[in-house]
CSV table of C-alpha atoms in Angstrom, one decimal:
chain,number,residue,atom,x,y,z
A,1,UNK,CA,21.5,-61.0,46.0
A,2,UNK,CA,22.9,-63.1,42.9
A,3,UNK,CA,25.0,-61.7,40.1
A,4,UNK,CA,22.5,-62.7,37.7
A,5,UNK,CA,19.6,-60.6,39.8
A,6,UNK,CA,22.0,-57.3,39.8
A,7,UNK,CA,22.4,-57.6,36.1
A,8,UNK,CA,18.9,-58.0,35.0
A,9,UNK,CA,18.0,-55.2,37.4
A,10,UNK,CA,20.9,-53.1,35.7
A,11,UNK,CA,19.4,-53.6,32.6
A,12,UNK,CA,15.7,-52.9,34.1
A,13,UNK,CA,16.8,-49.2,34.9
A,14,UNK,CA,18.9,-48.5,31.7
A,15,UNK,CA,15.4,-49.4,29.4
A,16,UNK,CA,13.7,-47.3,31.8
A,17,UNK,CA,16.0,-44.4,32.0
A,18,UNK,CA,16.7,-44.6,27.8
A,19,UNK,CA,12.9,-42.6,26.6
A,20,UNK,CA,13.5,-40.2,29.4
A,21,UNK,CA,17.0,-39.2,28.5
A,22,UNK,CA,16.1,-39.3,25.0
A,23,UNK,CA,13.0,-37.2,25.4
A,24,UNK,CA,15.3,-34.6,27.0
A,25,UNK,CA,17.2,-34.4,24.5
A,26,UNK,CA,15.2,-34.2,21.9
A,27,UNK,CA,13.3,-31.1,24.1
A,28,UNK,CA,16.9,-29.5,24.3
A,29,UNK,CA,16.9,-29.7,20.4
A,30,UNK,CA,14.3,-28.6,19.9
A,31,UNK,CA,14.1,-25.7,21.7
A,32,UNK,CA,17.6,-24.9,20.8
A,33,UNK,CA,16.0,-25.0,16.8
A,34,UNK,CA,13.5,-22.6,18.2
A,35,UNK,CA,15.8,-20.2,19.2
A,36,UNK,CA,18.1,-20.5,15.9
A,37,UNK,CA,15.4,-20.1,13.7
A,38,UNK,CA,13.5,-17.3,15.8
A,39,UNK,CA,13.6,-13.5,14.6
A,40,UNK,CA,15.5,-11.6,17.3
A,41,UNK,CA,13.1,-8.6,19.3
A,42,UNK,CA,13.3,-4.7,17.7
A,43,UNK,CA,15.8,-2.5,19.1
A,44,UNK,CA,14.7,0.3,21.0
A,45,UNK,CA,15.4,3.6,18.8
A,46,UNK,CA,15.4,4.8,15.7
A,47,UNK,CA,15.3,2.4,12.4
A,48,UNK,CA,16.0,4.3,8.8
A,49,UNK,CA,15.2,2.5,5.3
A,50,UNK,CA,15.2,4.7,2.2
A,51,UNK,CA,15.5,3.3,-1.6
A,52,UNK,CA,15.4,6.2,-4.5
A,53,UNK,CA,16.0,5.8,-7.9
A,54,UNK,CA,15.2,6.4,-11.6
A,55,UNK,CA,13.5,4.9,-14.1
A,56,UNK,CA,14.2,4.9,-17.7
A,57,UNK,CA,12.7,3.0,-20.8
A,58,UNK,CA,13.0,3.4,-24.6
A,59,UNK,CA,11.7,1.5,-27.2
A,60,UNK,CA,11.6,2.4,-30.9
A,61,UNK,CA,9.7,0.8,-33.5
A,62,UNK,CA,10.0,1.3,-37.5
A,63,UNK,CA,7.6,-0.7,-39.7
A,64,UNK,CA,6.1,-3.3,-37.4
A,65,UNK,CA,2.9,-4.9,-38.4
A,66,UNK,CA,0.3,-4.1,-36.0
A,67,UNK,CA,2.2,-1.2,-34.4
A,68,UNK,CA,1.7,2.4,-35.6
A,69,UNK,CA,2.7,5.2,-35.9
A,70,UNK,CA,6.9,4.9,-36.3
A,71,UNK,CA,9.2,6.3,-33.8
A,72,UNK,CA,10.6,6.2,-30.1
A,73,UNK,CA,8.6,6.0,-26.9
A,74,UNK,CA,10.4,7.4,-23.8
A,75,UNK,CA,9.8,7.0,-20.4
A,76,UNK,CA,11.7,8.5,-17.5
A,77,UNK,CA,10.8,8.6,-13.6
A,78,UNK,CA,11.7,9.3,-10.1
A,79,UNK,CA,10.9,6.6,-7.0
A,80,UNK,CA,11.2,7.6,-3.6
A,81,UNK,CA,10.2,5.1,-0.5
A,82,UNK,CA,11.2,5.8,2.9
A,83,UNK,CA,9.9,4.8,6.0
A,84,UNK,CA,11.0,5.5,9.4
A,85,UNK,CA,9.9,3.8,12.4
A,86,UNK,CA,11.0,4.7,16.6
A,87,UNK,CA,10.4,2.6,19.3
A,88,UNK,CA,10.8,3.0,23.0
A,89,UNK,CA,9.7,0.3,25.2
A,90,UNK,CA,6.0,0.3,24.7
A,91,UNK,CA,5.6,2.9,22.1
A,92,UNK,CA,6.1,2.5,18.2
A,93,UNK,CA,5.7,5.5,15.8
A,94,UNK,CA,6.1,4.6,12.3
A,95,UNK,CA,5.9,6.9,9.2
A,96,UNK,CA,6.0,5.6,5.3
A,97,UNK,CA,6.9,8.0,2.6
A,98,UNK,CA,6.4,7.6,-1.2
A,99,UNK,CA,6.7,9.6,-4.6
A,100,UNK,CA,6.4,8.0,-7.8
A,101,UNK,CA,6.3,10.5,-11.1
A,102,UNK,CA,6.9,9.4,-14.5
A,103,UNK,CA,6.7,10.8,-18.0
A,104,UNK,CA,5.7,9.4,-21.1
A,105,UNK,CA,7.0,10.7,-24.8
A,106,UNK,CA,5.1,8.7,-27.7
A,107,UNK,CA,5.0,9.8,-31.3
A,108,UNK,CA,1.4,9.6,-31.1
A,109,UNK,CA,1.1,12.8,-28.9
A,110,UNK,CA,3.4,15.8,-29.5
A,111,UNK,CA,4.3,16.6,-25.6
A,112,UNK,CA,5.1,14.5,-23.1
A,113,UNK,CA,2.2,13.6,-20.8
A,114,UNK,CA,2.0,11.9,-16.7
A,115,UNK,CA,1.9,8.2,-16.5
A,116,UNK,CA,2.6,8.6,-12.8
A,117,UNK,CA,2.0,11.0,-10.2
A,118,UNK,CA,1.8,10.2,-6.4
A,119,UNK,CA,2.8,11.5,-3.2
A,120,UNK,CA,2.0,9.2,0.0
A,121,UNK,CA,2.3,9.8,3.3
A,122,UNK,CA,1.5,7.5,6.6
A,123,UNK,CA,2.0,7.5,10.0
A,124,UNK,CA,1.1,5.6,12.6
A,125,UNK,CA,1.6,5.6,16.3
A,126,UNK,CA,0.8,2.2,18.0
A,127,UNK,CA,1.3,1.5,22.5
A,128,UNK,CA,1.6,-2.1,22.9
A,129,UNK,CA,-0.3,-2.3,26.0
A,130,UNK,CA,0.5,-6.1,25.1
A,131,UNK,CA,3.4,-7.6,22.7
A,132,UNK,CA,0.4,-8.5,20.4
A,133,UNK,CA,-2.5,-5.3,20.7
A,134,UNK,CA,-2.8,-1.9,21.8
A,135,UNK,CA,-3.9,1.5,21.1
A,136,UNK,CA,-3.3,3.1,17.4
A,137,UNK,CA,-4.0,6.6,15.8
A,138,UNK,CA,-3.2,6.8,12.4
A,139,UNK,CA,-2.7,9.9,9.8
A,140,UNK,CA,-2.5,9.7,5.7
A,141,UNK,CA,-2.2,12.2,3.1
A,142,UNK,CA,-2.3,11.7,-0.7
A,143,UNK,CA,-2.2,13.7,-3.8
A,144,UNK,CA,-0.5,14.2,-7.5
A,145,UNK,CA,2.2,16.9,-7.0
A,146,UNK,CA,1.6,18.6,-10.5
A,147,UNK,CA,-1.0,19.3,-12.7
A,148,UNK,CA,-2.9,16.8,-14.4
A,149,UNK,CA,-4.3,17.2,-18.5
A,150,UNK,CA,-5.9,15.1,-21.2
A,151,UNK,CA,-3.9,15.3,-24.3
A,152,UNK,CA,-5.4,14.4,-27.7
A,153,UNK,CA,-3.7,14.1,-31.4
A,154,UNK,CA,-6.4,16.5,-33.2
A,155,UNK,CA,-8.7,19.1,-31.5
A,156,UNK,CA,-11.2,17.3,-29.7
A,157,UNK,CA,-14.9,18.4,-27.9
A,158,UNK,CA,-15.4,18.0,-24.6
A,159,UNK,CA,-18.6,18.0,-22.8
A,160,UNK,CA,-17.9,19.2,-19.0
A,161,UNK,CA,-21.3,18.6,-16.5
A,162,UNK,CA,-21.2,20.8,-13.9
A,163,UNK,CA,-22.1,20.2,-10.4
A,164,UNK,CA,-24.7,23.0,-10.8
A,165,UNK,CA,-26.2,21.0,-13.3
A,166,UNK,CA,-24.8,22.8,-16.1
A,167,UNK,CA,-22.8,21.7,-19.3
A,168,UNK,CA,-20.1,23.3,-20.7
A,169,UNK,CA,-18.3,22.7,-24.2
A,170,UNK,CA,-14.6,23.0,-24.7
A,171,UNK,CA,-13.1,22.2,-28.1
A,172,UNK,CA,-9.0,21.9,-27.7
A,173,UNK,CA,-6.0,19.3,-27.8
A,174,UNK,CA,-5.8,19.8,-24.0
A,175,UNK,CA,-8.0,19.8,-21.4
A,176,UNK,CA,-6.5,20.8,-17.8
A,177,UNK,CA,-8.1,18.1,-15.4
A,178,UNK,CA,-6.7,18.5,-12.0
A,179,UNK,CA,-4.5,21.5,-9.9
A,180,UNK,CA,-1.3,20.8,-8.8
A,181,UNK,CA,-2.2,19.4,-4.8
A,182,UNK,CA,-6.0,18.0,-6.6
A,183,UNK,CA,-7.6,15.9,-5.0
A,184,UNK,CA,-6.2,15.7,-1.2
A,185,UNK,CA,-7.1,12.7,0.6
A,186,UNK,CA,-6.7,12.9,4.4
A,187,UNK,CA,-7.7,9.6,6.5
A,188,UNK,CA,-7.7,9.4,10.4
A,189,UNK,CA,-8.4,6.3,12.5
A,190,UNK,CA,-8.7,5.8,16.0
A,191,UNK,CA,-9.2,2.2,17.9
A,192,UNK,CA,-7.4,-0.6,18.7
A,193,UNK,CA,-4.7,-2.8,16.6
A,194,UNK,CA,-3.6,-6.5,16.9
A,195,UNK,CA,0.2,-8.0,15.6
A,196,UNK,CA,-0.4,-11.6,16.5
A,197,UNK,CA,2.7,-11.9,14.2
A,198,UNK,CA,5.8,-10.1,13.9
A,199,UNK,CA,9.2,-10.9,12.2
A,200,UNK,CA,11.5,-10.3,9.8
A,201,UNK,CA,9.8,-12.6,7.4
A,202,UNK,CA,6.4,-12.0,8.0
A,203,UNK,CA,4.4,-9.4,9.7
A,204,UNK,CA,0.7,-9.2,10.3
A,205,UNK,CA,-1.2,-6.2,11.8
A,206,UNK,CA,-5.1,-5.7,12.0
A,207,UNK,CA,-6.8,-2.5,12.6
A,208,UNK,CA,-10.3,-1.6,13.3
A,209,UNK,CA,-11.6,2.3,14.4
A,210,UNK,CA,-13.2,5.6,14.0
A,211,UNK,CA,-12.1,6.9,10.8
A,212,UNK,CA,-12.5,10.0,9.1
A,213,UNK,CA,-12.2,11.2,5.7
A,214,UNK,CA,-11.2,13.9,3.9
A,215,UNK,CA,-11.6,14.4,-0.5
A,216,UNK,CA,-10.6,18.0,-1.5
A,217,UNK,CA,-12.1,18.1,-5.4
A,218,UNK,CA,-13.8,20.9,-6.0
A,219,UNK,CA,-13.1,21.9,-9.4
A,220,UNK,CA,-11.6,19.1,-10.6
A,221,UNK,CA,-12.5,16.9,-13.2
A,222,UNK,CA,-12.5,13.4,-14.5
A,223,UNK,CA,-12.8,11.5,-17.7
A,224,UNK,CA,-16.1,9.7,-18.1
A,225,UNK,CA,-16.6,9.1,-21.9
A,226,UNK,CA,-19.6,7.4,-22.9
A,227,UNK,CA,-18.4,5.0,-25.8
A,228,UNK,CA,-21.7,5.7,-27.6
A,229,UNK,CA,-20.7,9.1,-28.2
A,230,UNK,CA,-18.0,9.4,-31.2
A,231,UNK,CA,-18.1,13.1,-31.7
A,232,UNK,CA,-17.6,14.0,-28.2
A,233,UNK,CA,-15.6,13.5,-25.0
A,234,UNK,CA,-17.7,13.4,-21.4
A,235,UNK,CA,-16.0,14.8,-18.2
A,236,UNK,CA,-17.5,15.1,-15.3
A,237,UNK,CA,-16.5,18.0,-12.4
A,238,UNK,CA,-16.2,16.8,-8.8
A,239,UNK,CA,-16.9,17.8,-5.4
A,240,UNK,CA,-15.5,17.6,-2.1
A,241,UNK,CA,-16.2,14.5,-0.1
A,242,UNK,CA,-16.5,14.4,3.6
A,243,UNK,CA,-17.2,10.7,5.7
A,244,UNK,CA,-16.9,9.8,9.0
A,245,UNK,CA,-17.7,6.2,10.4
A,246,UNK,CA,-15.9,2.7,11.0
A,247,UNK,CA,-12.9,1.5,9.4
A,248,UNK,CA,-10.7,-1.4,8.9
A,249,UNK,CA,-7.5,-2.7,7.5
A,250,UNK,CA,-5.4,-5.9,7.1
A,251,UNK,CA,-1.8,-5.7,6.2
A,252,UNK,CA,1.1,-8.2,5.5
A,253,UNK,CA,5.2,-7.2,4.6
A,254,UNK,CA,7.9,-8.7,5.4
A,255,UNK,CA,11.3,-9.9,3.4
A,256,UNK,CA,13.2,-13.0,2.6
A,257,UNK,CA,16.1,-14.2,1.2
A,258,UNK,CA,18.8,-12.0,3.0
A,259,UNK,CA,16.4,-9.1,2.4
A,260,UNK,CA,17.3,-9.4,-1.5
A,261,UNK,CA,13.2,-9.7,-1.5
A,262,UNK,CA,10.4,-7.7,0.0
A,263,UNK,CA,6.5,-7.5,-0.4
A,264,UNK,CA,3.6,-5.7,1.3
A,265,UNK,CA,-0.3,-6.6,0.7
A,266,UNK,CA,-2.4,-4.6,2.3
A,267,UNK,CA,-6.6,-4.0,1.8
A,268,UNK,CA,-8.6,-1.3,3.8
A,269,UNK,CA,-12.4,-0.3,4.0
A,270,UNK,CA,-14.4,2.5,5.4
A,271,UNK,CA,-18.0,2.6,5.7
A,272,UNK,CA,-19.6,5.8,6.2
A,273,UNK,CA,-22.2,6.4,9.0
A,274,UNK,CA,-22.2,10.1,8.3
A,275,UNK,CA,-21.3,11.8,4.6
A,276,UNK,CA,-22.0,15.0,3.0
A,277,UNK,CA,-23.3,13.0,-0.5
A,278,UNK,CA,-25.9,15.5,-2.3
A,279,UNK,CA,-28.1,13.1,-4.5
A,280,UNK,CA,-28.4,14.3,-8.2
A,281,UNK,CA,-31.8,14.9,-9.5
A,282,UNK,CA,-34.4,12.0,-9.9
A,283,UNK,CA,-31.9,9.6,-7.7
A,284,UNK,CA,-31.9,8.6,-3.9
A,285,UNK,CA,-30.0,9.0,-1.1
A,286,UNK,CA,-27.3,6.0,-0.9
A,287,UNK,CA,-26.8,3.8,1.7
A,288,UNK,CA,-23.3,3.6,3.3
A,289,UNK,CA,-22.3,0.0,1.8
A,290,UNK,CA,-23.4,1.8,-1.5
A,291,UNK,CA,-20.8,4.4,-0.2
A,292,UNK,CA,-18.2,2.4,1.2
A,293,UNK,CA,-14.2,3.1,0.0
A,294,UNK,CA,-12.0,0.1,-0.4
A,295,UNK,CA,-8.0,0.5,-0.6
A,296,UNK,CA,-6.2,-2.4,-2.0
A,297,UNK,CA,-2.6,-2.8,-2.5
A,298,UNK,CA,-0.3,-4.8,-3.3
A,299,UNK,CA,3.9,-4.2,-3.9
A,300,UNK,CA,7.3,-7.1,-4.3
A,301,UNK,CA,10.6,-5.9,-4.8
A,302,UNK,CA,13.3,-7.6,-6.0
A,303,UNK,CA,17.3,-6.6,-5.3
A,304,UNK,CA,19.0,-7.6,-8.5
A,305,UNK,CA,22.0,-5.8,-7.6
A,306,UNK,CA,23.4,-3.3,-4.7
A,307,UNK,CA,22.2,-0.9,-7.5
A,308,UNK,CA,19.2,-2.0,-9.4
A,309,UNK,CA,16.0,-3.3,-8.1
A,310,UNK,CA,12.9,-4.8,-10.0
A,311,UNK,CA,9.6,-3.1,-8.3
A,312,UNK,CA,6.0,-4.5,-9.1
A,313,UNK,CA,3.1,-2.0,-7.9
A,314,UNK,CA,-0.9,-2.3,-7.6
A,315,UNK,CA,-3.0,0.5,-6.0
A,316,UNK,CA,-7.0,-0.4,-6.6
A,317,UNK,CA,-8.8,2.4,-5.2
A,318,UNK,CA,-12.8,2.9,-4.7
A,319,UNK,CA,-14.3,5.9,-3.7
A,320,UNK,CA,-18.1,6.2,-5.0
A,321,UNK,CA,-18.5,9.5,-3.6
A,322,UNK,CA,-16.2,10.9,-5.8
A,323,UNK,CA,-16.5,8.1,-8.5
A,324,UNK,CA,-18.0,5.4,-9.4
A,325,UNK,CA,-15.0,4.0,-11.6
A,326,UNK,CA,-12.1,2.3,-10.0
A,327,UNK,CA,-9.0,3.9,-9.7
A,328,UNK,CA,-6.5,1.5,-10.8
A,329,UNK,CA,-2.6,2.1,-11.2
A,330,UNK,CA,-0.3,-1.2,-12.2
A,331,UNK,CA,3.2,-1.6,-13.3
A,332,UNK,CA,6.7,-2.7,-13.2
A,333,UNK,CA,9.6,-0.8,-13.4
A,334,UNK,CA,13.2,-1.2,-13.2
A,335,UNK,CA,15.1,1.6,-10.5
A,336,UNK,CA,18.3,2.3,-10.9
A,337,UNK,CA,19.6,4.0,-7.4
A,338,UNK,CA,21.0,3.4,-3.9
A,339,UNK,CA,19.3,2.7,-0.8
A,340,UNK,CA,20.0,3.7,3.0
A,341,UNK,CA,19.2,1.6,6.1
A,342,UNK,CA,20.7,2.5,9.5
A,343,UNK,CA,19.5,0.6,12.7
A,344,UNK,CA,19.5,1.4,16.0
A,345,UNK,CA,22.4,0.1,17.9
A,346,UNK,CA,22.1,-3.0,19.7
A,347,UNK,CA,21.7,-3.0,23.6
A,348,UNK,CA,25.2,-4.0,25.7
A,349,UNK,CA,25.7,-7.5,26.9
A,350,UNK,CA,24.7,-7.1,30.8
A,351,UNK,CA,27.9,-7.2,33.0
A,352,UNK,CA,28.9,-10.9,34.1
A,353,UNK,CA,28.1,-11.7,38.1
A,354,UNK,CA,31.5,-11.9,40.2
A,355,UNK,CA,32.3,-15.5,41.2
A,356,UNK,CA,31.6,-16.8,44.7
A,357,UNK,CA,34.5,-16.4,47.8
A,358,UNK,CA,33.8,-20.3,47.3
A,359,UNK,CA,34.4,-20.3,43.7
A,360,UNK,CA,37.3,-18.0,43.7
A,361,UNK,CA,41.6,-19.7,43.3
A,362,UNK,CA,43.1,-20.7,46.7
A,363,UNK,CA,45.2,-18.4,47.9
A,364,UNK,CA,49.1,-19.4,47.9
A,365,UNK,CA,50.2,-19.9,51.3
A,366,UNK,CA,53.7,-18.2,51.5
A,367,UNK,CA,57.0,-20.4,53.1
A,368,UNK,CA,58.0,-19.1,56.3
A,369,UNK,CA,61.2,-17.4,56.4
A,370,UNK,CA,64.5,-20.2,57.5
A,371,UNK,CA,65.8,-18.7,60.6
A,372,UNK,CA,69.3,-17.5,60.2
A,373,UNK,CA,72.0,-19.6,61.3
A,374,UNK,CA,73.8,-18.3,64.7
């Protein structure tokens, strides 16, 4: 065989080889990117966050067009959110706790009054009978703490309708609404979940069940003035509610940006197959879409400093049961506090193998002794 021929068939098997090897190395890249950029798995054990703080705003106005009457409005508040999650191998039990109360000093009222109240509790159990889906059972609890009022400037008449069917007048500044613990929510759910994603960054979850629900109300009362009636205020007293039938929920949290930024969307639904709804007088039985309670919320923190976080909140909250208004608390708020993480510890490294007899250093062969001379 020429030179020539040994050449061009050199050649031949380097163009053929070139895609190949570059195809492998662009795999190894790539998966090596994959890996890099990948969230690492949850530890096994337990995993602490808490954040708590206060809130505080002041503003005073003196003369400003359009703004009446002169002096300061205060607000001061306490945040709590906490949430604790264990995990062992399969098994995940995750609790969320929140408290939010705020009060409000304007010169239009002579006593401070609530502009937040709330006391949250989750907790979820979930077995990952696959990375992805599994079993769930889920528990949550919410009420106002203290004692809820409508305060007015000048005595005012209110018009209370009964659920008996009778109306009541008051005539006062204050009207006591709610009890301290009034209204409890309770929710159960029982079925199966799906978290086709899970990270650091982004986390989605599904849920679909049997749900219950739970409205301890009786006695309480709620605001439901008719704008058509100047002379007057309506409230209406409410009952307890009790469903049972098929819920649902989406949710979404994650954080970014070294943590320095975290949200959580969330929306749920439960339509009633069964309730304890009692028709008033002249009106028909509803239908459970007609019934159906919706829970949408949405939260975005942002770390400002080691000390100081800016915290947007919306809760949107229908339950026609008890009311046919929406339930709707919004704002932003500025906590000044500390926070707490601890994480379980990470797994040790498993032990390296030994190396191979065929691996290991030659032994040194030692010198024979020299014989001693005669």
């Amino acid at each position: 065989m020429s030179r020539r021929t040994l050449l061009s068939a050199a050649m031949l098997a380097a163009l053929l080889s070139a895609p190949a090897a570059s195809h492998a190395q662009n795999a190894a890249t790539k998966q090596y990117v994959d890996v890099a950029i990948a969230d690492p798995p949850k530890q096994d054990g337990l995993e602490i966050t808490m954040k708590n703080g206060a809130t505080f705003s002041l503003v005073d106005t003196r003369d400003v067009v359009g703004v009446t009457p002169n002096g300061s409005t205060l607000t001061v508040g306490l945040k709590f959110d906490g949430v604790a999650t264990y995990r062992r191998r399969g098994h995940e039990w995750r609790t969320v706790l929140g408290i939010n109360e705020a009060l409000t000093k304007t010169p239009a009222l002579e006593e401070p009054v609530k502009s937040a109240d709330a006391f949250t509790i989750e907790s979820t159990y979930l077995y990952f009978v696959r990375p992805w889906f599994g079993p769930f059972a889920r528990l949550t609890l919410g009420t106002p703490l203290f004692r809820g009022f409508d305060v007015r400037p000048t005595d005012t008449t209110y018009s209370i309708a009964r659920v008996a069917g009778t109306v009541d007048t008051v005539t006062s500044r204050r009207l006591t609404l709610t009890d301290p613990f009034r209204p409890l929510t309770l929710k159960e759910t029982v079925g199966p979940f799906a978290r086709p994603v899970s990270g650091d960054r982004f986390n989605l979850e599904t849920r679909i069940g049997v749900g219950g629900l739970q409205t301890f109300a009786d006695g309480q009362l709620i605001l439901k003035d008719d704008t058509a009636t100047t002379d007057r205020v309506e409230v209406q007293e409410l009952r307890d509610v009790l469903q049972v039938g098929v819920e649902g929920s989406l949710e979404m949290w994650g954080s970014f940006s070294d943590k320095k930024i975290s949200y959580k969307v969330g929306v749920g639904a439960l339509i009633p197959a069964w309730n304890n709804d009692i028709p008033a007088a002249g009106e028909s039985k509803k239908n459970p879409l007609q019934l159906t309670n919706l829970d949408i919320g949405a939260a975005i923190s942002f770390k400002v400093v080691e000390w100081a976080t800016l915290d947007y909140e919306l809760k949107l909250v229908r339950q026609p049961q008890l009311t046919d208004q929406w339930q709707i608390r919004n704002g932003m708020m500025l906590t000044l506090g500390l926070g707490y993480s601890r994480k379980p510890p990470a797994p040790p490294e498993p032990a390296k193998p030994a190396k191979p007899a065929a691996e290991a250093a030659p032994a040194v062969a030692t010198p024979a002794p020299a014989p001693a001379p005669k």
